Structures are given as C-alpha cells and as structure tokens.
Short mmCIF file of C-alpha atoms in Angstrom, two decimals:
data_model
loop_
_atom_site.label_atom_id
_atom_site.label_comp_id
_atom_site.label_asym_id
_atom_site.label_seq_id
_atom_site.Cartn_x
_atom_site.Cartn_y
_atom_site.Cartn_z
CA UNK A 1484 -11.70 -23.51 4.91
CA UNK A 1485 -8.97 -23.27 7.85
CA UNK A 1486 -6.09 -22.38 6.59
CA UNK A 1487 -4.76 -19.72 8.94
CA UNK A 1488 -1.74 -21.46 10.09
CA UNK A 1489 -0.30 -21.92 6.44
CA UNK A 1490 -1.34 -18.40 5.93
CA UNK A 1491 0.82 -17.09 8.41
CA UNK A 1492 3.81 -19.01 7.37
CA UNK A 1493 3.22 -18.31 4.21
CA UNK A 1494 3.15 -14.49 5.29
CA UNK A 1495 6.30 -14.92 7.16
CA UNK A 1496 8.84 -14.87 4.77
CA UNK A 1497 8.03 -11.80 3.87
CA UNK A 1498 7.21 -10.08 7.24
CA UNK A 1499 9.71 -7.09 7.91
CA UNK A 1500 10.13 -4.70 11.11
CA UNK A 1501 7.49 -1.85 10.70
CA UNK A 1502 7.43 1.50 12.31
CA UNK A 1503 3.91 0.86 13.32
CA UNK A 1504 4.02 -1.96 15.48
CA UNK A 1505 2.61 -0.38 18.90
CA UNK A 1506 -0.54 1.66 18.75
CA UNK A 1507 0.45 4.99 18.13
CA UNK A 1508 -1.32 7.86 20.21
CA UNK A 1509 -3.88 9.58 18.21
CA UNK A 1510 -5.73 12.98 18.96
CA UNK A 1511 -9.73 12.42 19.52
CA UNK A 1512 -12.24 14.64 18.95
CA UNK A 1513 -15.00 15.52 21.90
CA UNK A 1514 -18.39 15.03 21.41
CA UNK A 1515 -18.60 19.15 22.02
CA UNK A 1516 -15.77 19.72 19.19
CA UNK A 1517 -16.72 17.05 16.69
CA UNK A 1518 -20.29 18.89 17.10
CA UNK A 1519 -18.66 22.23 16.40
CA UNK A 1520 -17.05 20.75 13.26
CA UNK A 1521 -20.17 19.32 12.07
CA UNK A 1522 -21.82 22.51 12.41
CA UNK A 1523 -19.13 24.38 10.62
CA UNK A 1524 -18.61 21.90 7.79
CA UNK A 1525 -22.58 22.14 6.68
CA UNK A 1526 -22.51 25.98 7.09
CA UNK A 1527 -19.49 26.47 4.71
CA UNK A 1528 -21.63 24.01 2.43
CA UNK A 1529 -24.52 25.78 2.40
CA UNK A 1530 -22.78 28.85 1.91
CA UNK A 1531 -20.31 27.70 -0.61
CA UNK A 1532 -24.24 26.74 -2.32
CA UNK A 1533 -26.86 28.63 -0.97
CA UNK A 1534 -28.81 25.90 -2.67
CA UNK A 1535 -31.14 25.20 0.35
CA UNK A 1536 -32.04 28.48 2.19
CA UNK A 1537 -32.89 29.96 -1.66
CA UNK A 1538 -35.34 26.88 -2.46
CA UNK A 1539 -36.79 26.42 0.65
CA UNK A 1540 -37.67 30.19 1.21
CA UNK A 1541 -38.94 30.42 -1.87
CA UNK A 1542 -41.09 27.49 -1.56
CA UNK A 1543 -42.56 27.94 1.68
CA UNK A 1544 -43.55 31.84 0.40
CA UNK A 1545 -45.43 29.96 -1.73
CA UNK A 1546 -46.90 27.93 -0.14
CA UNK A 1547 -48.33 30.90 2.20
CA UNK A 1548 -49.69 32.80 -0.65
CA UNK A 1549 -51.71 29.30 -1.96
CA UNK A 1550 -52.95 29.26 1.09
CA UNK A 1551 -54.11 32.75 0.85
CA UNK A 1552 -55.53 31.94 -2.41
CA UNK A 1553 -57.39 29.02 -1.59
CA UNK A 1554 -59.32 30.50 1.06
CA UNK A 1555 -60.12 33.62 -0.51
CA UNK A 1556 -60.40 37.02 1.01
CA UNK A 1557 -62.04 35.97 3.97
CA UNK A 1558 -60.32 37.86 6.10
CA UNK A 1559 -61.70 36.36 9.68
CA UNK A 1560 -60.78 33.09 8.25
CA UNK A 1561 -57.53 33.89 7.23
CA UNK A 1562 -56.06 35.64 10.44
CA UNK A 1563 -57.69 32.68 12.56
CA UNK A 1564 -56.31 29.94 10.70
CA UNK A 1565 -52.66 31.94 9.98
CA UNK A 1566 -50.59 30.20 12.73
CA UNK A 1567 -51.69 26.74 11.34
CA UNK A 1568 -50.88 27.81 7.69
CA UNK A 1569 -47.29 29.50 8.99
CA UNK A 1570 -46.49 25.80 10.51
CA UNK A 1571 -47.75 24.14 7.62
CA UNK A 1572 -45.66 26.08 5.33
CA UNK A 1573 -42.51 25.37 7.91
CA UNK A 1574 -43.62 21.78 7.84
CA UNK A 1575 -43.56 21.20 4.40
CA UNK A 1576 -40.89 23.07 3.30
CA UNK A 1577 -39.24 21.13 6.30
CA UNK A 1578 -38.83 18.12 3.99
CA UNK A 1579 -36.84 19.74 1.36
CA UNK A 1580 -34.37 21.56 3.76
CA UNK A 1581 -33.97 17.86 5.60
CA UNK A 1582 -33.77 16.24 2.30
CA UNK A 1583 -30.90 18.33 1.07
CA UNK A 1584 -29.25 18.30 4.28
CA UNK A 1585 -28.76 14.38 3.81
CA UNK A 1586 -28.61 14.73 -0.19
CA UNK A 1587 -24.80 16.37 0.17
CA UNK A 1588 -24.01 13.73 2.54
CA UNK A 1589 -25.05 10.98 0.39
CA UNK A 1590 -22.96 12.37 -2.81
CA UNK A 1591 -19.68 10.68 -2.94
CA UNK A 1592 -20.62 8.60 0.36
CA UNK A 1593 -19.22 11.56 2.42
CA UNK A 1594 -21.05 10.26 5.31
CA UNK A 1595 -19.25 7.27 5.07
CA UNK A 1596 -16.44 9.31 4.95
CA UNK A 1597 -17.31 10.75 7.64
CA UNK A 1598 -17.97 7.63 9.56
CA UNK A 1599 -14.88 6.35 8.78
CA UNK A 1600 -12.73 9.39 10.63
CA UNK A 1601 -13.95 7.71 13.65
CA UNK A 1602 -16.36 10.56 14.89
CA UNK A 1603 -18.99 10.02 17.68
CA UNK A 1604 -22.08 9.19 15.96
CA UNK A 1605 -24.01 11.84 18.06
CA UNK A 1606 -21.69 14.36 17.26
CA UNK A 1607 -23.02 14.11 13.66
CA UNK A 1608 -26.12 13.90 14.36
CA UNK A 1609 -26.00 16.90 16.92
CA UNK A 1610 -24.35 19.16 14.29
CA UNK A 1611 -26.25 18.44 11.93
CA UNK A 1612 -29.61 18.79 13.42
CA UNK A 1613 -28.42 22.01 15.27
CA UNK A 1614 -27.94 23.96 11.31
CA UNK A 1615 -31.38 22.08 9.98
CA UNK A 1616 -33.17 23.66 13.12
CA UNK A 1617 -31.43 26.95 12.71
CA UNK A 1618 -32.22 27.31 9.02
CA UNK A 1619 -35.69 26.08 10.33
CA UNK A 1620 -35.46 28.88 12.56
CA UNK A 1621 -34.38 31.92 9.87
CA UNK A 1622 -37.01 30.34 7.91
CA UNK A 1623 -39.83 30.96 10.58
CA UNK A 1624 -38.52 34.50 10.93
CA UNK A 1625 -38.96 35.54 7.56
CA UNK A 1626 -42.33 33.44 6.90
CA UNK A 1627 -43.57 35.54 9.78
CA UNK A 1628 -43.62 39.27 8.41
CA UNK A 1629 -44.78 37.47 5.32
CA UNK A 1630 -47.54 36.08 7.38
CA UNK A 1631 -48.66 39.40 9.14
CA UNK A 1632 -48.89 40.82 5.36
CA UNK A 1633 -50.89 38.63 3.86
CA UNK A 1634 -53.03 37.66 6.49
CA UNK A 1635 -53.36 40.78 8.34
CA UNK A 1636 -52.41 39.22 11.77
CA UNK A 1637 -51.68 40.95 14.64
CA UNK A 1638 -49.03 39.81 17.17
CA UNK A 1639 -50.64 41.15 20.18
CA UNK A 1640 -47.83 39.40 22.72
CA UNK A 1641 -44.97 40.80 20.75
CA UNK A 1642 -41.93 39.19 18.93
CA UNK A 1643 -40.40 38.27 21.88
CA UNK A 1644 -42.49 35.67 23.20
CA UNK A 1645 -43.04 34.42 19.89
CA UNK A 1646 -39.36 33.35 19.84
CA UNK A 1647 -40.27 30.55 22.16
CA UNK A 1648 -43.20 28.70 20.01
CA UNK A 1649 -41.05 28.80 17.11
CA UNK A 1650 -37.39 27.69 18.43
CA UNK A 1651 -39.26 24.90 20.14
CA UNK A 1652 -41.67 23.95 17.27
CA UNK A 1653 -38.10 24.29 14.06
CA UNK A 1654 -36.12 21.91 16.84
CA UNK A 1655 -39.63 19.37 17.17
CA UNK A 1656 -39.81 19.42 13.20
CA UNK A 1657 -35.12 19.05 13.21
CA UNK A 1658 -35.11 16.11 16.01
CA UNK A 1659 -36.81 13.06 14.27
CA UNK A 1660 -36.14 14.79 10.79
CA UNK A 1661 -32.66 14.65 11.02
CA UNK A 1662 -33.13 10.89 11.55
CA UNK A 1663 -35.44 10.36 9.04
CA UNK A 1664 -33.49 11.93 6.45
CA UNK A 1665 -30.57 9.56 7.14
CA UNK A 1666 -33.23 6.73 6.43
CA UNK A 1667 -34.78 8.17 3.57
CA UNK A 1668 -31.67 8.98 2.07
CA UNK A 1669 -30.98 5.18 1.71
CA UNK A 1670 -33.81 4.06 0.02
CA UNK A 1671 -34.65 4.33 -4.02
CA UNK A 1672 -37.85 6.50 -3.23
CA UNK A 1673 -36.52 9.18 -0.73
CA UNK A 1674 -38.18 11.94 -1.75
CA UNK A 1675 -41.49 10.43 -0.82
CA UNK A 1676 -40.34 8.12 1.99
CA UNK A 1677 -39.29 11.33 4.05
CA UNK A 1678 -42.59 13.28 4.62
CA UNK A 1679 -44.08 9.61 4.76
CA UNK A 1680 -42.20 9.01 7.96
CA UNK A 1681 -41.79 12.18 9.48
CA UNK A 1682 -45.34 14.01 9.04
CA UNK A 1683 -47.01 11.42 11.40
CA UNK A 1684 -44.39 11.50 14.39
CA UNK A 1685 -44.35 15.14 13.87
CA UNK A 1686 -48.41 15.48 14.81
CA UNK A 1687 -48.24 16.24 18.76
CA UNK A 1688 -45.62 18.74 18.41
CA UNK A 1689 -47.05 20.54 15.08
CA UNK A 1690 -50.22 20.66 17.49
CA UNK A 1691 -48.52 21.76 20.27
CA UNK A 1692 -46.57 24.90 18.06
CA UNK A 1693 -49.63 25.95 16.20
CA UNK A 1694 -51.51 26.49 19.63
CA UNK A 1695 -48.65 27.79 21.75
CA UNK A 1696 -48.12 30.09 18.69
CA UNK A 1697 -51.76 30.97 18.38
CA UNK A 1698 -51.95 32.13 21.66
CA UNK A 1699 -49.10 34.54 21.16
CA UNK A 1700 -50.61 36.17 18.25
CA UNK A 1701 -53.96 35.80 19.41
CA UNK A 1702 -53.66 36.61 23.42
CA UNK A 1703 -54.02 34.10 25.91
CA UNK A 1704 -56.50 34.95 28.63
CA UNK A 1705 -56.48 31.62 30.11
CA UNK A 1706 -53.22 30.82 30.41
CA UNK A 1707 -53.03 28.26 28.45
CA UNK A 1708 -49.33 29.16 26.41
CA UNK A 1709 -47.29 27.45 29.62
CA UNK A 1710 -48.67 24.11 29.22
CA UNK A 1711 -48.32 23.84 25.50
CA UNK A 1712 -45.23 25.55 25.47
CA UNK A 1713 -44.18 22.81 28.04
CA UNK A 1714 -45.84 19.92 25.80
CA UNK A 1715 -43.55 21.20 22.99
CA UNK A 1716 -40.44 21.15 25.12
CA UNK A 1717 -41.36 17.84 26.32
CA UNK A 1718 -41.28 16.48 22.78
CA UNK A 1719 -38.28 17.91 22.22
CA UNK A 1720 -36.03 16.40 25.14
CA UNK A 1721 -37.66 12.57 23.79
CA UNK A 1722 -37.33 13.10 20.21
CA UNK A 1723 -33.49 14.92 20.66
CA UNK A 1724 -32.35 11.53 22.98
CA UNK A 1725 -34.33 9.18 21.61
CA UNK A 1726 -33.06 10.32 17.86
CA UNK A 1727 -28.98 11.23 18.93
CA UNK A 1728 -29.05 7.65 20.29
CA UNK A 1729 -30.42 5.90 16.95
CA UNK A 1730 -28.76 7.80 14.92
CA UNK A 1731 -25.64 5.57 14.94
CA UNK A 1732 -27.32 2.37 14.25
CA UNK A 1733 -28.87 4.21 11.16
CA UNK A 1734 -25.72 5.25 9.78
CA UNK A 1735 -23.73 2.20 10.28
CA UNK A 1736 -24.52 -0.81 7.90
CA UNK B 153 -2.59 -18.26 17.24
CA UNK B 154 1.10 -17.74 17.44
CA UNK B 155 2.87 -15.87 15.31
CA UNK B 156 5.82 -16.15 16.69
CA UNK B 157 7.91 -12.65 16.24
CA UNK B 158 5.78 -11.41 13.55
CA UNK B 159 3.01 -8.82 14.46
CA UNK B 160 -0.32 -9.45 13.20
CA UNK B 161 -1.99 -5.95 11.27
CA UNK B 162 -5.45 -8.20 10.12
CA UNK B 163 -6.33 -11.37 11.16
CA UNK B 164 -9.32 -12.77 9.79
CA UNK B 165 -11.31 -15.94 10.20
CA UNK B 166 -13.85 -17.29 8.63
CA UNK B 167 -15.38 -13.98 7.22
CA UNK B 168 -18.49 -14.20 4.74
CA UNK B 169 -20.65 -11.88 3.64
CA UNK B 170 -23.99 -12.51 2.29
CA UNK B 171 -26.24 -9.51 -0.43
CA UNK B 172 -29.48 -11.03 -0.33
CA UNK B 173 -29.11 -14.59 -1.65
CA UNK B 174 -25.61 -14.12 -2.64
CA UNK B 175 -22.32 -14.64 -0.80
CA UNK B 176 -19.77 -12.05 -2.08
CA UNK B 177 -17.26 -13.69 0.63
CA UNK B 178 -17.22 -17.35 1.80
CA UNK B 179 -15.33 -18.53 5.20
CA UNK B 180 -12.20 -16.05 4.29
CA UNK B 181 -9.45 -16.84 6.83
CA UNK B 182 -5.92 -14.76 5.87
CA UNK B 183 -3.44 -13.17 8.84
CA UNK B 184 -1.94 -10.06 7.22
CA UNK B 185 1.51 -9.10 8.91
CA UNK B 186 2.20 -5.74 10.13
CA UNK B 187 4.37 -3.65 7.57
CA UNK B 188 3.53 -5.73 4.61
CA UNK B 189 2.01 -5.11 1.47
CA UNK B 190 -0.53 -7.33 -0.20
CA UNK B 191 -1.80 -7.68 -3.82
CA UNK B 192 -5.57 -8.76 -4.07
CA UNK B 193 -6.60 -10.13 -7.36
CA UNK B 194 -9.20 -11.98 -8.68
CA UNK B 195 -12.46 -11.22 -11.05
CA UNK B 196 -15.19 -8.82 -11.16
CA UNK B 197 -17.11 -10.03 -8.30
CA UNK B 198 -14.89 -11.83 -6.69
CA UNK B 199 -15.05 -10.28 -3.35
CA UNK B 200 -12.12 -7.97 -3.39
CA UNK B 201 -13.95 -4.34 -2.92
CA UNK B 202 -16.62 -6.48 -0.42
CA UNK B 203 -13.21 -7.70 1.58
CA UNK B 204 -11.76 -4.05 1.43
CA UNK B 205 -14.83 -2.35 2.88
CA UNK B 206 -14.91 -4.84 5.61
CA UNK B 207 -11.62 -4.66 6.58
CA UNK B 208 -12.14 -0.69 6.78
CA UNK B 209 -14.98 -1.49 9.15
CA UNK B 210 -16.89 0.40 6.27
CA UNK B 211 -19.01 -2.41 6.35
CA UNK B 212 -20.21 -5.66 8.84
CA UNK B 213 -19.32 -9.04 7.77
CA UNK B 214 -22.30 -11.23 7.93
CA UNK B 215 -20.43 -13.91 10.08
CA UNK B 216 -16.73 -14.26 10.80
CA UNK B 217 -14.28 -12.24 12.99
CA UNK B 218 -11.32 -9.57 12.03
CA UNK B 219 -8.90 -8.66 14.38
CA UNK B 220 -6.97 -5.18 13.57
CA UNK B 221 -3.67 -4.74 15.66
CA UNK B 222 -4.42 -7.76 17.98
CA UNK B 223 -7.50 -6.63 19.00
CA UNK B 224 -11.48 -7.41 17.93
CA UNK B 225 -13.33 -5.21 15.64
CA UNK B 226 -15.96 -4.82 17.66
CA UNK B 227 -18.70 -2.42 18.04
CA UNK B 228 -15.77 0.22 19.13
CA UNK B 229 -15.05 1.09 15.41
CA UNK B 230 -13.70 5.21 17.11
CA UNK B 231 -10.75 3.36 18.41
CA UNK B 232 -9.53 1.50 15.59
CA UNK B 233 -10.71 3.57 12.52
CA UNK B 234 -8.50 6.57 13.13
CA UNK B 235 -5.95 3.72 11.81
CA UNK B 236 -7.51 3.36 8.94
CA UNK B 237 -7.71 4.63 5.30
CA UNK B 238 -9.78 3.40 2.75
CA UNK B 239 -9.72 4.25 -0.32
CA UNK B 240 -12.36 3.15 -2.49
CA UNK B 241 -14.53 4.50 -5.84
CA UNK B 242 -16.63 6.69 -3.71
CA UNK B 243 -14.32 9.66 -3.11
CA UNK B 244 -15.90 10.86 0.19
CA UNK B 245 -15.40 14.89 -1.00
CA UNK B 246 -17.66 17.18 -0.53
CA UNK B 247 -18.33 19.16 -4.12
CA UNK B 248 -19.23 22.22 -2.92
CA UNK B 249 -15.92 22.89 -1.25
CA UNK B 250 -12.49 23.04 -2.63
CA UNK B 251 -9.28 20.71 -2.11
CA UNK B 252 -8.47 23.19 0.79
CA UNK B 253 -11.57 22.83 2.52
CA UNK B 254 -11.93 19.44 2.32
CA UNK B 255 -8.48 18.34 3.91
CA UNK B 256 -9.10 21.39 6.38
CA UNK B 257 -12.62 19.78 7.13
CA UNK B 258 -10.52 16.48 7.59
CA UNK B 259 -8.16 17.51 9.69
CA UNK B 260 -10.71 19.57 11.94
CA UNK B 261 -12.77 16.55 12.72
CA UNK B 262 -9.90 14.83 13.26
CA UNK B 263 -7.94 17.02 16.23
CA UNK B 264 -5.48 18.11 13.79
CA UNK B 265 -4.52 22.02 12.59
CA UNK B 266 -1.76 21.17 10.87
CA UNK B 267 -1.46 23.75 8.01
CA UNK B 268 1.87 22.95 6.56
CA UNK B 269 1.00 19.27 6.53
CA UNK B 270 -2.17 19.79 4.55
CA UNK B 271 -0.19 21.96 1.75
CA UNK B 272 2.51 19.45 1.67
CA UNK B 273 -0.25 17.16 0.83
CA UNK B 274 -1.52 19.06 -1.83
CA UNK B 275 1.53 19.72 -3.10
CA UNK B 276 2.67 16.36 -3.09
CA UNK B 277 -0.18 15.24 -5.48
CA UNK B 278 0.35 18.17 -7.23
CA UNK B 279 -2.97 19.89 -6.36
CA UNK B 280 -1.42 23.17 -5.24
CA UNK B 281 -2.34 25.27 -8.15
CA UNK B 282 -5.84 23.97 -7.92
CA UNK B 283 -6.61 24.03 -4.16
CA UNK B 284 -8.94 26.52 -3.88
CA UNK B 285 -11.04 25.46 -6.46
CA UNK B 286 -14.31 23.65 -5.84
CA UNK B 287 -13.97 20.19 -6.43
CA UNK B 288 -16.93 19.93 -8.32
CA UNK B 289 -14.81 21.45 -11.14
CA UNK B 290 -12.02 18.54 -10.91
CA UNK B 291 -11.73 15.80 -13.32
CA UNK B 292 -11.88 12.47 -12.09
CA UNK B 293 -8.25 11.92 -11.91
CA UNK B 294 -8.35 15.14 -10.01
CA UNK B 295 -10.42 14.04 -7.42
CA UNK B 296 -8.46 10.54 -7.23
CA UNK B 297 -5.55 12.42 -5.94
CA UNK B 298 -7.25 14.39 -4.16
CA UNK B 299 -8.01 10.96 -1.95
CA UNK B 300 -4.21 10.42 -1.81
CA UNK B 301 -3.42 13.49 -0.66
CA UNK B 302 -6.11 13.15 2.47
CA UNK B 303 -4.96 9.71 2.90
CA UNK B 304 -1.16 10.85 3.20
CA UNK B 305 -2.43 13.74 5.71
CA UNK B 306 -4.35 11.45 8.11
CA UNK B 307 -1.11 9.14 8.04
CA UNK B 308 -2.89 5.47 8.78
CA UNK B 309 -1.39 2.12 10.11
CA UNK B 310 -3.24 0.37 7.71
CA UNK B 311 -3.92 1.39 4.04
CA UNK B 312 -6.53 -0.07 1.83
CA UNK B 313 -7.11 0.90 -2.03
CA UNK B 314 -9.94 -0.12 -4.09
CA UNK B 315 -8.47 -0.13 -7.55
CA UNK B 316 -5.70 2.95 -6.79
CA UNK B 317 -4.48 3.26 -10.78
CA UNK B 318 -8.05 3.89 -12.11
CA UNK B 319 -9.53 7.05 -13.14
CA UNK B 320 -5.80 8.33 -13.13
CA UNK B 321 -3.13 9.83 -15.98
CA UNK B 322 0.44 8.26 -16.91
CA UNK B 323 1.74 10.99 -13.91
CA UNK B 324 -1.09 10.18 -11.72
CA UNK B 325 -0.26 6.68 -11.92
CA UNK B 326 3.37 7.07 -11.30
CA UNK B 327 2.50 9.13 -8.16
CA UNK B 328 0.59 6.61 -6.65
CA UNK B 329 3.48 3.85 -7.37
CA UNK B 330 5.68 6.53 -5.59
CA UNK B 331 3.03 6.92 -2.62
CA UNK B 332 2.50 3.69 -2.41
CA UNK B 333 6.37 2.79 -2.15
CA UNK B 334 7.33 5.37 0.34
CA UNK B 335 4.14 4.46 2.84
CA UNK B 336 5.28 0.61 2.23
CA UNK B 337 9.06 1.54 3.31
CA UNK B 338 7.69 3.73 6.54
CA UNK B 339 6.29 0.26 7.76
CA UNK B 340 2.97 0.68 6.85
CA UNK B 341 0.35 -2.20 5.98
CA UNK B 342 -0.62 -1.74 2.77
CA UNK B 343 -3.56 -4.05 0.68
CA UNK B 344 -4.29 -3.20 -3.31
CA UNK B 345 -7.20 -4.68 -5.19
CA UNK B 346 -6.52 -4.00 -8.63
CA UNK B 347 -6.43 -5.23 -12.41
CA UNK B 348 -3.18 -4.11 -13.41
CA UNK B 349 -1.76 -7.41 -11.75
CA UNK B 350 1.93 -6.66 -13.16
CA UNK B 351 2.17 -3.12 -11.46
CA UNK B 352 0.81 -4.95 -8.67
CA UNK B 353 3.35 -7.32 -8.51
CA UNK B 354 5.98 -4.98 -8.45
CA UNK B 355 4.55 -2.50 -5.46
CA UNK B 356 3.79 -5.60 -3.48
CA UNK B 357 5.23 -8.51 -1.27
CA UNK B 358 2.24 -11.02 -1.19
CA UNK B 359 -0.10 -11.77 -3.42
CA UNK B 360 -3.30 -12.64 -2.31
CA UNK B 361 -6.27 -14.17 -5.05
CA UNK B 362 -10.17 -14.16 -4.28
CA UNK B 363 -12.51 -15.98 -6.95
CA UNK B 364 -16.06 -15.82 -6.36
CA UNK B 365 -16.23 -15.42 -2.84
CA UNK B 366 -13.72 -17.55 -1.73
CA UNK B 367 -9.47 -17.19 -1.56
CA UNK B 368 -7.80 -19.74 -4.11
CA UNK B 369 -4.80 -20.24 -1.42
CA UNK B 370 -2.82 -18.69 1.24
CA UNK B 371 -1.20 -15.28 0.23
CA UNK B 372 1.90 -16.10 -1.62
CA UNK B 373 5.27 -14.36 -1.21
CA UNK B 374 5.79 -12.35 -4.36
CA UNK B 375 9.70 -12.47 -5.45
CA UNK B 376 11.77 -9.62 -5.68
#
C-alpha cells in the first residue's frame, strides 16, 4: 500500500493556516532538576501513603526477631552472626520497598506518563533510586538499635563510622534494584521475578557490607574496613552507571 | 514528498506493528496536515489505539517510519514529545495525590510554575471544588477530565485521544466537544479514535477508517 500522494491531496482540501506551524520554544528540564522532581514526586507519594516505610519496617523487625528465634539464646552466636542477620533483614525487606516503589508507577501507566513528558531517562532513574536508598537508609538506622537489643551487640567503633558500611551497602542493594524493579514490574510474576534477579547480582556487595560492617561493630585490628569499604564503593560507581544507562532501554518499549 | 503550501504535522509510511504473531497495523501510509483534525474509525481491533500510541511515540512501530513536524521520530523522543499529548484509557495519575498535585507534579517536571494556569485548568473541567482531593476518591469520569485538564495545561501541537467521550457524563461529554473545538480553532492537530462516529463527524475535518490492521482509503474530507 502507497498511497501517500492521494493522501495528501486528499488532506488538502481541508488543510487550514495553524498557529503551530514553526516549532514553538519549549522549557526543558535538567537532568539535576528533573532528578529533584523525581525525588519530590515519590516523597509526597509515600507520604500522602506511608504504605511502604510502615510495611517494610515492620517486616524487616521481623525478620530480626526470627532470626533471634531460630538460633536460640546463644548469645556468642547471635552477636557474631548480627551484622549478617541486620543485612539480611535490609536485603529482604529490600524487595518489598523496590517492589512498591515500581508498583505506584505501574498503576495507571504513570511511568508512561512520565515517559511521555519527555524527561531524561536517568533523571528517573536517579530520583528514584536516590528515595529507595534513603528509605533503605532510615530503615538501617532503626534496624540497628533493634539489633543491639536483641542481640546484645556492641558497636565498639561508634555510630559514626558505621554510617559509611550502611550508606554504601542501602545504595549497592538501590542501584541494580531500582532496575530490576522496572523489569519485574512488567512481567505477570513480579513479585517473585524481583528477588530472583536481584539477590544474585547483589552477592559481592552484601559480602562486602556485612564485613565492612562487622568490623565496625566488632573492631578491626588489621585494618581490614578500608579495603572492603572500598570494594563496596567500587560496586557502587558500576552498578549506579551501568544501571542509569539501562534504565532507558528498560522503560521504553 | 511535496506538499506544496501545506505543512505536514504526521507523516507516516508504511507503519506495521506486529504482537506476537499478529499484525495490529499493516504498511499504514497517511500525511496528516498541520492544524487539522482527524476522525479514526474502524472496529475493535482494528488498529486505532495501536496507531495512537505510536504516533505518541508511546510505543515503537515494528517497521515503518513517522515523521512529526518534518522531522524523524527517532531515538530523540525529549525533543518531540513535549509536543505531544496522548490521551489514552490509562490515565497516567498518580492515586495517592490529588488533582492539585498531579498537574503541579506535571508542570514541575515540565519547567513550568504556572499557578494560575493550572487552576484555570481545573476550573475549566470543572474540578475546582474537588482539587485537593485524592484522586483515588474520583469517579471515572472524574479522572477523565482530570486528563483534559493536564492536557489543556501542557498546551501540545499535536493532540491524540483514545476514545475521549467514554467513561464521561452528558456535561463531561459536552466539555470535551467544547475542548476539543477551541484546541481545533487555535490551530492545533487534533486525531480522535472513537465509536460515537456521528459526534465524530461533527468535531472533525477528515475522516480516517482502519479495519484490521490496514486503512480502507485515504482520509476523506468530512463536509461541513
């Protein structure tokens, strides 16, 4: 079928003088701006909601005091093993805070909508995996009093340099979950398709926070905190890249 | 092509699109002039919301090429999409946040602060009273205007509803006529899948007709 030309003619009886006929000059957004938005849109969500930070707290509490139950009150046990249950409990309850971050973008195809305002890809995918590592982040910081009480760990470093461990290890778990979640959220069985694809990738950095994070609590006479603290900052600079520069060929059919 | 004085908003040849085995559009060639407004018609599955979504670069054709404005839609969708407004059956809202906050949101991510425009808006779809309510609480005609209303703030070139009378009461319905008239007189491109093929006929100066896939002739001048 090649029937352009008759098209046109056909068209041209009808063709009038439009207001519109030169491109008209249109404000656009900076990457740093459209970030900012991003970021501001999913916070008014989540507090217009709450939804997430209540369920995922919650949850990862939980999870913390199974943990506790399961190994009994071996208290040797329980201190040694405490930075891999706190990440564990991050981990997991990781999966529902990513999941719900894509689940409000997926109602009403708002990230189509989004999309469709002609926003930078990255900027999306910057804002929004800025808020999942920040409520990452408030997450860790109440999981770790929680922590200290049930397993009677002592921070013998101080809160301070445990900052590090755990802004590092919520942005390794935000990075490649940010992009996953965009997948999963796709796909008929996304609940189990997340943790399917993310837990694996995640395994050098979850390493690399539950040692860096061990030696914190448990002092580090060898010196061994700079080079997994650097490990854990070296995921992060791939996974951040690697993921802001996917991230538009996942959202875009 | 020459189109001699007339200024091309879409110009589309050979466009298909394939779902699996199926081809929802086959070869589609049309040129759209600027400023006009087009009925699309045809049957459930015909290719109307397929040919809407690809036209708002919503979606990739599987072959073909669509130029919007004389140039290629290409992979730089930023430059032409702020053009754009589709309007389709997903609404694009975000529940959780009122009428207000959506538009806001819109015009935020879209280098705009206008507040005056955005309760004009409102109040032009007659959402005033209920702005600051979350939209989770809106009906579904509700919501439908609440699409008009961001699709009058953003102020596109080129306009594209998905069935535009659905969901929507005897006043809703006359709005959109209205909105649709007044964005057709201030030179904008307009194109309206729908049923409703006699309302159509009066909003709009060609008539364009899809069946399965493919268009059953050349868009036809619709008399006055």
């Amino acid at each position: 079928m090649n029937n352009a030309a008759e098209n046109t003619a056909a068209s041209m009886s009808v063709a009038r003088t439009p207001s519109t006929t030169t491109e008209r000059e249109r404000p656009r957004l900076g990457l740093l701006r459209a970030t900012f938005g991003i970021i501001a849109k999913d916070f008014l969500l989540e507090w217009r909601g709450r939804a997430r930070i209540n369920a995922t707290i919650f949850f990862a509490v939980l999870t913390l005091l199974l943990f506790s139950f399961a190994v009994g009150p071996h208290h040797a046990i329980l201190e040694q093993n405490a930075p891999g249950y706190l990440w564990l409990a991050i981990m997991l309850a990781s999966v529902m805070s990513l999941g719900e971050s894509q689940r409000v973008e997926a109602e009403n195809a708002a990230l189509e909508g989004l999309r469709l305002l002609a926003l930078d890809p990255r900027a999306i995918y910057l804002g929004k995996s800025i808020v999942n590592m920040l409520f990452l982040m408030a997450l860790a910081l109440v999981l770790v009093p929680v922590s200290i009480a049930l397993y009677g760990t002592t921070i013998r470093a101080g809160m301070g340099p445990l900052f590090s461990p755990l802004l590092l290890g919520t942005a390794a778990i935000s990075a490649p979950g940010t992009l996953y979640a965009a997948i999963a959220v796709q796909a008929r069985a996304r609940d189990v398709l997340l943790p399917l694809l993310l837990f694996p990738i995640l395994i050098p950095g979850l390493l690399a926070a539950v040692k860096a994070t061990s030696l914190v609590l448990t002092g580090d006479p060898m010196g061994e905190l700079v080079s997994w603290t650097m490990l854990l900052g070296a995921f992060n600079v791939v996974y951040w890249i690697l993921c802001g520069l996917l991230f538009g060929r996942v959202i875009e059919e | 092509m020459s189109s001699g004085n007339t200024q091309l908003a879409i110009r589309v040849r050979d466009v298909s699109k394939r779902y699996g085995r199926r081809w929802a559009l086959a070869r589609l060639s049309v040129d759209i002039p600027q400023g006009s407004a087009v009925l699309l018609t045809g049957e459930n599955g015909a290719g109307k919301t397929t040919l809407l979504r690809i036209l708002g670069t919503a979606m990739r054709p599987t072959y073909g090429t669509i130029d919007l404005f004389g140039a290629p839609v290409g992979d730089d969708l930023e430059r032409v999409r702020p053009r754009l407004s589709l309007m389709t059956h997903a609404s694009y809202l975000y529940e959780d946040l009122s009428a207000h906050e959506n538009l806001r949101m819109v015009q935020r991510l879209t280098a705009s602060a206008d507040r005056a425009a955005r309760e004009a808006a409102l109040e032009r779809v007659g959402l005033t009273p209920h702005a600051h309510r979350p939209v989770r609480t809106y009906s579904a005609g509700m919501k439908r205007r609440l699409c008009l209303a961001r699709m009058i703030l953003r102020q596109p070139d080129l306009i594209l509803l998905d069935e535009p009378f659905g969901q929507l009461d005897p006043r809703g319905v006359t709005l959109m006529e209205d909105v649709i008239r007044e964005q057709h007189r201030a030179g904008r491109t307009l194109i309206i899948a729908t049923h409703d093929v006699d309302r159509g006929l009066a909003l709009c100066d060609l008539h364009l007709e899809l069946s399965a896939g493919r268009q059953m002739r050349a868009p036809q001048p619709i008399a006055a």
